[in-house]
PDB file of C-alpha atoms in Angstrom:
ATOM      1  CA  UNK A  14     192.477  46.885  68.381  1.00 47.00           C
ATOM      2  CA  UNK A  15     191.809  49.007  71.952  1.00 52.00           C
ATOM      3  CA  UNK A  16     189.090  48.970  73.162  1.00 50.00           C
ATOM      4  CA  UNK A  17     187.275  52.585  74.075  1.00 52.00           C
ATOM      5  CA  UNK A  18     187.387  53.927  76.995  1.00 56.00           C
ATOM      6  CA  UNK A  19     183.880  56.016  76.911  1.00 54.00           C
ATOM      7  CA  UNK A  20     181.739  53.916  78.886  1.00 59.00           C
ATOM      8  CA  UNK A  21     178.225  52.811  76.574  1.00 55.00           C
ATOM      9  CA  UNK A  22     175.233  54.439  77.267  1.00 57.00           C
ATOM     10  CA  UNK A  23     173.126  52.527  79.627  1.00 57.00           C
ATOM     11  CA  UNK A  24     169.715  51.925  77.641  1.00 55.00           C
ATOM     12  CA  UNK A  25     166.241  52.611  79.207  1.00 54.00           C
ATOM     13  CA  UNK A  26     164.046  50.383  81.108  1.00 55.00           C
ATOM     14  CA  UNK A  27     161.435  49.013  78.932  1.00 53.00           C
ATOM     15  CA  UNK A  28     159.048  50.419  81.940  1.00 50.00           C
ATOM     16  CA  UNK A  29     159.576  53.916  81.077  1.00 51.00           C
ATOM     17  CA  UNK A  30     157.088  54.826  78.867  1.00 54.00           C
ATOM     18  CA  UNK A  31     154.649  53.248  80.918  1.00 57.00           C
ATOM     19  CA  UNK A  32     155.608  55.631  83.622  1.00 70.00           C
ATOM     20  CA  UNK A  33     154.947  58.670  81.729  1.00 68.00           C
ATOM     21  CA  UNK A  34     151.549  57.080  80.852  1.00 72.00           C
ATOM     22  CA  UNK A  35     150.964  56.848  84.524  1.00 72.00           C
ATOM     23  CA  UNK A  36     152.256  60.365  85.450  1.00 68.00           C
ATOM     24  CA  UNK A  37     149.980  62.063  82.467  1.00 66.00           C
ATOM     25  CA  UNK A  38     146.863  60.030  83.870  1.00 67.00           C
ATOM     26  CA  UNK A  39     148.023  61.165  87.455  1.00 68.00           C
ATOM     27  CA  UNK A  40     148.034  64.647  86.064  1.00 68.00           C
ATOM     28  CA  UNK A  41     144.831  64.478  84.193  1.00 63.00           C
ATOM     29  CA  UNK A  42     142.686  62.933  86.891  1.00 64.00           C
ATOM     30  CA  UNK A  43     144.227  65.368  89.657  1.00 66.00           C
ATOM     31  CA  UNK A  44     143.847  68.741  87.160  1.00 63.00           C
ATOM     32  CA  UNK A  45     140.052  67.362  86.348  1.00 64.00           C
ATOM     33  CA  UNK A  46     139.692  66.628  90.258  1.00 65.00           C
ATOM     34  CA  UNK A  47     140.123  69.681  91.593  1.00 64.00           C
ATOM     35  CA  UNK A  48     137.813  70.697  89.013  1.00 66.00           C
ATOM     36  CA  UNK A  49     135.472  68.811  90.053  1.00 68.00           C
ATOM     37  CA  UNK A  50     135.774  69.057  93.848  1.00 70.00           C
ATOM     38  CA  UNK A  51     135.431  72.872  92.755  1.00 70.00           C
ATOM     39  CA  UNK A  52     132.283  72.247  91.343  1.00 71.00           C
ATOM     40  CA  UNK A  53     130.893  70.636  94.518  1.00 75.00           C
ATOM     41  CA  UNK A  54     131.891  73.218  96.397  1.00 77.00           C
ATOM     42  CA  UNK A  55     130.264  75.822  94.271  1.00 77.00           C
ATOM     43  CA  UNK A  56     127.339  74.218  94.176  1.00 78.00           C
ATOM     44  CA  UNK A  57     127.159  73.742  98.231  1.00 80.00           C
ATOM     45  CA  UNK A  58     127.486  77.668  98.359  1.00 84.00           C
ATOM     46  CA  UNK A  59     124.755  77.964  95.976  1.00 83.00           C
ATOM     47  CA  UNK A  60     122.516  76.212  97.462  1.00 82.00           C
ATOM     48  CA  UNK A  61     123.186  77.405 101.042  1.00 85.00           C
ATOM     49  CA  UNK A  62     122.717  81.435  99.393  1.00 86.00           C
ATOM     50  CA  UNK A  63     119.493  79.773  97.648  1.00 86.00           C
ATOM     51  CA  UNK A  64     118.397  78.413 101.404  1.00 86.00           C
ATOM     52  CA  UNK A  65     119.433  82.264 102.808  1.00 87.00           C
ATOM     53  CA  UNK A  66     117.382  84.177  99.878  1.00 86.00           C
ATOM     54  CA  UNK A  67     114.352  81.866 100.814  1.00 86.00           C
ATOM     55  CA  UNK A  68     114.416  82.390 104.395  1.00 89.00           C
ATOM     56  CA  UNK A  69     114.995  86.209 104.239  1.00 86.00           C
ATOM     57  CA  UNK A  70     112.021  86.118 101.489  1.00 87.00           C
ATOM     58  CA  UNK A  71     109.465  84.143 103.445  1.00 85.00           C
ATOM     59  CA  UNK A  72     110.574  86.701 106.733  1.00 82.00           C
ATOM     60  CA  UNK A  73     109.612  89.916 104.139  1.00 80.00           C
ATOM     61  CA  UNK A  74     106.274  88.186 103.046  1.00 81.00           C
ATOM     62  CA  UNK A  75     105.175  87.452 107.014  1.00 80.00           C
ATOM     63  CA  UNK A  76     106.289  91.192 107.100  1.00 75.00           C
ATOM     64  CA  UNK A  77     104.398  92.568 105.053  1.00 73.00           C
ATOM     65  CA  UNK A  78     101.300  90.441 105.721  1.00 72.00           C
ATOM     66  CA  UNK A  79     101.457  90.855 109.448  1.00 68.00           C
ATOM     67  CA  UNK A  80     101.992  95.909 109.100  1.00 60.00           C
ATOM     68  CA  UNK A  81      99.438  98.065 109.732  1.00 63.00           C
ATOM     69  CA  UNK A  82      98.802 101.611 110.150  1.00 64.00           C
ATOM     70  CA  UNK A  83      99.592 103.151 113.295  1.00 67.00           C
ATOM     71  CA  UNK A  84      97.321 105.884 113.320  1.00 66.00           C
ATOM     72  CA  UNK A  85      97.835 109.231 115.566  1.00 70.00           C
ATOM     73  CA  UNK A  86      95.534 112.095 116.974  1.00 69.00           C
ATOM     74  CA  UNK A  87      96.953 115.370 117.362  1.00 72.00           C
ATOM     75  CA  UNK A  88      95.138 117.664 119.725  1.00 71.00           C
ATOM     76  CA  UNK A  89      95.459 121.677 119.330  1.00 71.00           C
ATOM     77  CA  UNK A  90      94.063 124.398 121.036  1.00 70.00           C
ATOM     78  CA  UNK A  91      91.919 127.636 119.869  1.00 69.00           C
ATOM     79  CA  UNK A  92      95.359 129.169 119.226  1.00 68.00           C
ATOM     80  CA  UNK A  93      96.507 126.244 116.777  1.00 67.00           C
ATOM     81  CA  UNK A  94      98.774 124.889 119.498  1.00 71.00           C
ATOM     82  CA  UNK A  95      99.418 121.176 120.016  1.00 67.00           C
ATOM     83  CA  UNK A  96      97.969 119.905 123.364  1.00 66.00           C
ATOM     84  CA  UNK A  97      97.930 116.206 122.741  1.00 66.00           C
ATOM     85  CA  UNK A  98      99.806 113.926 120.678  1.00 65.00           C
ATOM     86  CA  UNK A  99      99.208 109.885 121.149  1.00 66.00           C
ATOM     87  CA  UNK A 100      98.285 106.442 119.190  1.00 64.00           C
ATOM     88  CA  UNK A 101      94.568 105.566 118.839  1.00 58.00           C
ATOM     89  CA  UNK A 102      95.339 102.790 121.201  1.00 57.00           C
ATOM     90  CA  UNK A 103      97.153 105.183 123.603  1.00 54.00           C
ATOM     91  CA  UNK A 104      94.333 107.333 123.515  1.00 52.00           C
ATOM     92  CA  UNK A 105      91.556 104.881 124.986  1.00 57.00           C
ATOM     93  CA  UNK A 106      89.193 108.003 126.006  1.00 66.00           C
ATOM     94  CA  UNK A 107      89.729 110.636 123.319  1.00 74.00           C
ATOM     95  CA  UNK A 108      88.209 114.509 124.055  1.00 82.00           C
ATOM     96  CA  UNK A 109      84.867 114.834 123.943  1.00 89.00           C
ATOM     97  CA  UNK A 110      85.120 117.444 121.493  1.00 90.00           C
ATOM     98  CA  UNK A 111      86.902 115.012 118.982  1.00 90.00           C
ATOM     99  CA  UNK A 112      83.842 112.512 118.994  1.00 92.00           C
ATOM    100  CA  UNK A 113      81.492 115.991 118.670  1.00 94.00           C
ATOM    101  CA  UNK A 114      83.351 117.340 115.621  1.00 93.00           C
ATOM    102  CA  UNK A 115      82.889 114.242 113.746  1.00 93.00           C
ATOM    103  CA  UNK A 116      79.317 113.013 114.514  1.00 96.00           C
ATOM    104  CA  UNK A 117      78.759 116.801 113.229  1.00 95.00           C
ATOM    105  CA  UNK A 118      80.359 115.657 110.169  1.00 94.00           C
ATOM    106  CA  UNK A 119      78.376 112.657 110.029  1.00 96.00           C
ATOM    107  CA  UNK A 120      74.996 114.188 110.238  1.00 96.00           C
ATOM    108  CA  UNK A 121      76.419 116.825 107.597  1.00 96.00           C
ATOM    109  CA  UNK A 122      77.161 114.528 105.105  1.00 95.00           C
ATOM    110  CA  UNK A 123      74.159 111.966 106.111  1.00 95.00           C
ATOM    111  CA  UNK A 124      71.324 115.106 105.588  1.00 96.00           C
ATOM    112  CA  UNK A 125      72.795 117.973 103.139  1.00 96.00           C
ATOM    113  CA  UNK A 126      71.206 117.944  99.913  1.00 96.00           C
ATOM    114  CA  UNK A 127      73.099 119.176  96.948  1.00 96.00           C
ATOM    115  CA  UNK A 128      71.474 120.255  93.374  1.00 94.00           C
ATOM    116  CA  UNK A 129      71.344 117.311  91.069  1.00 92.00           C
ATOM    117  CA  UNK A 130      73.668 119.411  89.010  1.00 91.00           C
ATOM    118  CA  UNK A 131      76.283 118.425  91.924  1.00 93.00           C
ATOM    119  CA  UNK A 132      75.551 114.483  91.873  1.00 92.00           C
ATOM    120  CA  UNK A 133      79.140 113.596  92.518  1.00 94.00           C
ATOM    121  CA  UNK A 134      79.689 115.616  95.489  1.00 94.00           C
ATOM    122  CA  UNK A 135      76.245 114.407  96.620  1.00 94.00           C
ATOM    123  CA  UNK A 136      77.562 110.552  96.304  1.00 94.00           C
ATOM    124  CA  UNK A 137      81.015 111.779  97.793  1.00 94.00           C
ATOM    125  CA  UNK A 138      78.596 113.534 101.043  1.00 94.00           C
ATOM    126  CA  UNK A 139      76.582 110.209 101.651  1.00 95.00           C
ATOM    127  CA  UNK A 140      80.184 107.768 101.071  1.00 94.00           C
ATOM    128  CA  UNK A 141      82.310 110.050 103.851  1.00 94.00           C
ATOM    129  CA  UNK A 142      79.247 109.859 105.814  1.00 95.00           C
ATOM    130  CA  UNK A 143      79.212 106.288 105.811  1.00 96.00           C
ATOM    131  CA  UNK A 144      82.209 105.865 106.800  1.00 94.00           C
ATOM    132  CA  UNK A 145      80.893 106.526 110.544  1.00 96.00           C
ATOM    133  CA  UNK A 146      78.235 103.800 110.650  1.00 95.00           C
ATOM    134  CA  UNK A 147      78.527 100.873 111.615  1.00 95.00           C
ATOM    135  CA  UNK A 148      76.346  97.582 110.037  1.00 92.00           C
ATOM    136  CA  UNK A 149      74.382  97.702 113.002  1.00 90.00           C
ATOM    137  CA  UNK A 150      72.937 101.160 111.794  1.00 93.00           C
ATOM    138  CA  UNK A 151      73.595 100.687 107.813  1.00 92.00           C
ATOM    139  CA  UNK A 152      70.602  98.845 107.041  1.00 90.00           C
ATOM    140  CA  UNK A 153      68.394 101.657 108.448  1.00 89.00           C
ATOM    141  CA  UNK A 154      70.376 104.536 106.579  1.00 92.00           C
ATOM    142  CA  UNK A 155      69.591 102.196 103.491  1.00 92.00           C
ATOM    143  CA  UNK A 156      66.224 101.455 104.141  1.00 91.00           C
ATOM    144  CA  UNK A 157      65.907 105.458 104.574  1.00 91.00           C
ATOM    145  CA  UNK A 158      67.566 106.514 101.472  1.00 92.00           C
ATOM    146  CA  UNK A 159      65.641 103.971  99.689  1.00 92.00           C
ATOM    147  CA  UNK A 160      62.289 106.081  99.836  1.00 91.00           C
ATOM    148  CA  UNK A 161      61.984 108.552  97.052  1.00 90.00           C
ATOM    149  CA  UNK A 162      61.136 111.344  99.355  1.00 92.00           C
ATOM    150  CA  UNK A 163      64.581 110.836 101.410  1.00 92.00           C
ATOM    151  CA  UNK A 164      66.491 109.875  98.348  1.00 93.00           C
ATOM    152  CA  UNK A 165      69.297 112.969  97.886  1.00 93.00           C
ATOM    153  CA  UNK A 166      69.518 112.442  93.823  1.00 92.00           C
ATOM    154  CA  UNK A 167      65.975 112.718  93.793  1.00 93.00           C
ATOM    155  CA  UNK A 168      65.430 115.914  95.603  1.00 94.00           C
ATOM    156  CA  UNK A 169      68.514 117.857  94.074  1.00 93.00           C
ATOM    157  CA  UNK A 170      66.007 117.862  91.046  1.00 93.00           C
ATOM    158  CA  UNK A 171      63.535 120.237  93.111  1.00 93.00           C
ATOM    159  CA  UNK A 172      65.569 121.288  96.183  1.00 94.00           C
ATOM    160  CA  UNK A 173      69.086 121.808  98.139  1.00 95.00           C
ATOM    161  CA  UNK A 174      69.077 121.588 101.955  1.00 96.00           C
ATOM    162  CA  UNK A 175      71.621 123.073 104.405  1.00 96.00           C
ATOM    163  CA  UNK A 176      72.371 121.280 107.620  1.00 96.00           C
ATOM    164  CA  UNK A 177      73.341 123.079 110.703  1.00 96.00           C
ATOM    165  CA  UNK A 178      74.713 121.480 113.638  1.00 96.00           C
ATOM    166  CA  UNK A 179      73.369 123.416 116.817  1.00 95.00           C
ATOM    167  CA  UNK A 180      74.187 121.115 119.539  1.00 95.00           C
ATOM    168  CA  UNK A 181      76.590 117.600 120.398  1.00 96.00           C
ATOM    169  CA  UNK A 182      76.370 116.683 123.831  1.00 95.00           C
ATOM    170  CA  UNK A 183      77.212 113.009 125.395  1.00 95.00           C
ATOM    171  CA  UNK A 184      74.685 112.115 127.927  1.00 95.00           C
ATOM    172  CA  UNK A 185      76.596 111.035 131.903  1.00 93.00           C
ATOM    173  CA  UNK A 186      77.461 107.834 131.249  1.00 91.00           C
ATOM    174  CA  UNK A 187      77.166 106.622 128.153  1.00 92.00           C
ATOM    175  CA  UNK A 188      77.812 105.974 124.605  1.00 94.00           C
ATOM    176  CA  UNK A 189      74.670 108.004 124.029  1.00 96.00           C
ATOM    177  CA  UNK A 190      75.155 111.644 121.703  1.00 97.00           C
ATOM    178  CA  UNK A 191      72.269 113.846 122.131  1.00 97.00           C
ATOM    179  CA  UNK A 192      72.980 116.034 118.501  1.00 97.00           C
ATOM    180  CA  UNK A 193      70.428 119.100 117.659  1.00 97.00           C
ATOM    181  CA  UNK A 194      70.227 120.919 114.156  1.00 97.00           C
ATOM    182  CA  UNK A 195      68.313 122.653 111.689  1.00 97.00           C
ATOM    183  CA  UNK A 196      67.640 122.249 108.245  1.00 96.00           C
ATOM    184  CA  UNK A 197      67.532 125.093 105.899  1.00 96.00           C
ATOM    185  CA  UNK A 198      65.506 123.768 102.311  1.00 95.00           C
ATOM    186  CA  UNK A 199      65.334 125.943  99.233  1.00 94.00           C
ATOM    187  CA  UNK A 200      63.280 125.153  96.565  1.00 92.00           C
ATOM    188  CA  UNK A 201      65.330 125.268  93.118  1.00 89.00           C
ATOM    189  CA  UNK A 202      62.704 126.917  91.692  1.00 87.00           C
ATOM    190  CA  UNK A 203      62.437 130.631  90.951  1.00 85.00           C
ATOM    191  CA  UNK A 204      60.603 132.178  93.956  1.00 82.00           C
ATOM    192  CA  UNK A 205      59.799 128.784  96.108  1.00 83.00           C
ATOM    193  CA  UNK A 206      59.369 128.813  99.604  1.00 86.00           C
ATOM    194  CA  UNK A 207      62.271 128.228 101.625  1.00 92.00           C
ATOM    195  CA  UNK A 208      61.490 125.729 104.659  1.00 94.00           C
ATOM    196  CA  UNK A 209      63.546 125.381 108.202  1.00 96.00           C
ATOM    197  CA  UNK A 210      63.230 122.802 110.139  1.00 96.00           C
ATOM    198  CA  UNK A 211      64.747 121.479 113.663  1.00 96.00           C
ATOM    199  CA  UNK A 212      65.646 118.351 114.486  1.00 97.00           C
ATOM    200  CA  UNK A 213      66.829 116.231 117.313  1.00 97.00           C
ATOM    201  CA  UNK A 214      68.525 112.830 117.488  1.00 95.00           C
ATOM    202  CA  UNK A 215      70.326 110.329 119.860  1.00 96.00           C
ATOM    203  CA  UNK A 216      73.250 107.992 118.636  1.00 96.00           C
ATOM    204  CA  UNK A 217      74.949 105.798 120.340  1.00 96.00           C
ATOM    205  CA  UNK A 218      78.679 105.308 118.999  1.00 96.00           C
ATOM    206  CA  UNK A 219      81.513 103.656 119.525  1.00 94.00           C
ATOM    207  CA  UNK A 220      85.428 103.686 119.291  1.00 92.00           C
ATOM    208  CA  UNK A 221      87.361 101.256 116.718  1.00 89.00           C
ATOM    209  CA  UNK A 222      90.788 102.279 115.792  1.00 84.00           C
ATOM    210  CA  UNK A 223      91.275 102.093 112.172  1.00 83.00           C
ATOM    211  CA  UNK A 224      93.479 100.060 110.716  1.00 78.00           C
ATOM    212  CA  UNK A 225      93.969 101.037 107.227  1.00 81.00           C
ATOM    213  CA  UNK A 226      95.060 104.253 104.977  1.00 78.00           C
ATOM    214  CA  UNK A 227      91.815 104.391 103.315  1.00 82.00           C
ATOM    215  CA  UNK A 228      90.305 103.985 106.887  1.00 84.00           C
ATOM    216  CA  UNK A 229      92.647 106.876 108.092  1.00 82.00           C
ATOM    217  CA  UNK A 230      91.777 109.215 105.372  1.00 85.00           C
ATOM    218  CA  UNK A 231      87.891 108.956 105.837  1.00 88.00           C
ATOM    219  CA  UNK A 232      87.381 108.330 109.516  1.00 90.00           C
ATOM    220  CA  UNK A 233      90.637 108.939 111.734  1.00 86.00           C
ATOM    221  CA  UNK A 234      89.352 108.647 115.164  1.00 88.00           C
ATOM    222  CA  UNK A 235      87.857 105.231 114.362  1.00 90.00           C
ATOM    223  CA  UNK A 236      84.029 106.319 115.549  1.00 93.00           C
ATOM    224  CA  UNK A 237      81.244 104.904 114.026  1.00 96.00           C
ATOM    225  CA  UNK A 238      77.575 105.394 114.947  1.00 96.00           C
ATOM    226  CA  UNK A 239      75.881 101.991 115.854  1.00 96.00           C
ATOM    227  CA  UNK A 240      72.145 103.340 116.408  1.00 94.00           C
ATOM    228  CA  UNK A 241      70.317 106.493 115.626  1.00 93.00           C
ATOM    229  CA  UNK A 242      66.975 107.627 115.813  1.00 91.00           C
ATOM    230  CA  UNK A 243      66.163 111.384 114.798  1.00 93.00           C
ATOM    231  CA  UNK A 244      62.302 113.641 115.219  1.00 93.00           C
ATOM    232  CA  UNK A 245      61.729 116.437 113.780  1.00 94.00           C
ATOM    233  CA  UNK A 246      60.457 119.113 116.608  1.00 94.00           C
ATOM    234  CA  UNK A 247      59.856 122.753 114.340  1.00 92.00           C
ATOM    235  CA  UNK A 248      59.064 124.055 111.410  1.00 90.00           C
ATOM    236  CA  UNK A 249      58.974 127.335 109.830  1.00 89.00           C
ATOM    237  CA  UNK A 250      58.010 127.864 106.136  1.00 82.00           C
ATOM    238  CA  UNK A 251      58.547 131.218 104.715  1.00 77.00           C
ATOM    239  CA  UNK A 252      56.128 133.287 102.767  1.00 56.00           C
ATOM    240  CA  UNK A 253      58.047 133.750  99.644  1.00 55.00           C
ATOM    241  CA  UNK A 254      55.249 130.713  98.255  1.00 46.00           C
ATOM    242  CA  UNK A 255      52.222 129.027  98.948  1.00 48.00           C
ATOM    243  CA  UNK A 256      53.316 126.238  97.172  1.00 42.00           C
ATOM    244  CA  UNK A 257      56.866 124.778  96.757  1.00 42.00           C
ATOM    245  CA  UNK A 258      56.334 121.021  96.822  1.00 44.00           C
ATOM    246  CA  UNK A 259      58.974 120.635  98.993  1.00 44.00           C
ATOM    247  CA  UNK A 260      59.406 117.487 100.419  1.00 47.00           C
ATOM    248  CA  UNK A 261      57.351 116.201 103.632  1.00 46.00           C
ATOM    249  CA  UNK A 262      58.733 116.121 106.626  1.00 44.00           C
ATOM    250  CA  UNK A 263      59.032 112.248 108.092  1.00 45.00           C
ATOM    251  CA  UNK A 264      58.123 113.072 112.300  1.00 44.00           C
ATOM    252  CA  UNK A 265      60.350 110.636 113.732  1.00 44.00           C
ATOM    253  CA  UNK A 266      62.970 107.712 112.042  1.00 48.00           C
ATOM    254  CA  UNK A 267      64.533 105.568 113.834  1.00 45.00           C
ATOM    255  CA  UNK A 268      66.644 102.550 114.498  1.00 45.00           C
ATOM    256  CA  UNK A 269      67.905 100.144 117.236  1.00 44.00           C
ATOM    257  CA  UNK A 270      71.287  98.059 116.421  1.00 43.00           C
ATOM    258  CA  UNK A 271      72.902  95.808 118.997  1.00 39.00           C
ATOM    259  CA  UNK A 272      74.963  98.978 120.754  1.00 39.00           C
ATOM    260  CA  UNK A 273      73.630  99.509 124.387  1.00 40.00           C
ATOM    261  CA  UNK A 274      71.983 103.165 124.777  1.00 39.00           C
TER     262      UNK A 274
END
């Protein structure tokens, strides 16, 4: 018998399926890895965008803490023209006629009487009006007000009262206003007197530039009155009545805060 001349097929090394256990494990733990190692490295990013958003946050919140209002004055002339533009702080010595136009207002608001029909424009008056004192001079508008006689709801019941600013002039100086004004009262009844008075007061004032909207809106040029004292010095009573129980006229009121006059 010959023997075949094909050559037998060599047979595997018993180690061979332990190789292919190796190579799947190999596979496994380096498919898994990278996984993993992509993990890590998403979770580094995150937390460096988390450190980024926190920073940027905390810089917004000092930012908005720390703003304020930059007020400006604009200055025009009798033909509406601008003369003068600047910040508050730029402006350390505004015009004299600025200061004059709004201690005007003050004593407007402060004095005018409304009819009690008009009680919330009478509380709007005396709230823009204090807007231009300062505590040193609050306690003695309050102490004022207090007294029935003085007290604005009280007389709109029997009166109104116009207020007309004659004179603002600073004294050489200074922080001392020399203001002058009359008083017009009518008496709400049918055929009362009507009763003018004059009046003449000193305030001494002074400059803080406001730092809010609200602030802004009510008293721009940052003035605020720190004393005042006020006398009447006429009188004229019509002779429309005899009798008009109007209210009496207070000679002098006065008070001293801690500004210099």
């Amino acid at each position: 018998m010959m023997a075949s001349s094909h050559p037998l097929p060599k047979p595997e090394p018993r180690h061979a399926p332990a190789n292919h256990i190796i190579a799947a494990r190999n596979e496994f733990a380096n498919l898994f890895g990278d996984l993993a190692k992509g993990k890590r490295n998403w979770q580094a990013i995150a937390f460096l965008l988390a450190g980024v958003l926190g920073i940027v946050t905390l810089a917004y919140v000092r930012l908005a803490s720390s703003s304020r209002v930059v007020p400006y004055i604009v200055e025009v002339d009798k033909l509406r023209q601008i003369t003068a533009v600047g910040t508050v702080e730029q402006m350390a010595a505004p015009d004299q006629r600025l200061i004059a136009s709004q201690l005007a207002q003050f004593l407007r608001a402060i004095r005018t009487v409304l009819p009690a029909a008009a009680a919330a424009g009478q509380a709007e008056m005396i709230r823009r009006g204090y807007a231009f004192v300062a505590p040193e001079a609050a306690g003695f508008l309050n102490d004022y007000f207090a007294s029935p006689r003085n007290d604005p709801r009280a007389l709109g019941t029997r009166l109104t009262r116009q207020v007309d600013v004659t004179g603002v002039l600073r004294l050489p100086n200074s922080d001392v206003w020399r203001l002058q004004w009359t008083e017009v009262e009518r008496s709400t009844q049918p055929g009362g007197a009507v009763r003018t008075t004059a009046w003449e007061g000193y305030a001494t004032v002074k400059l803080v530039p406001p730092a809010t909207v609200d602030a802004i809106q009510d008293n721009p040029l940052g003035l605020f009155v720190t004393t005042i004292n006020w006398t009447q010095v006429g009188e004229n009573i019509s002779d429309m009545a005899d009798s008009s129980g109007g209210e009496p006229a207070p000679k002098t009121d006065s008070t001293h805060g801690s500004g210099d006059h």
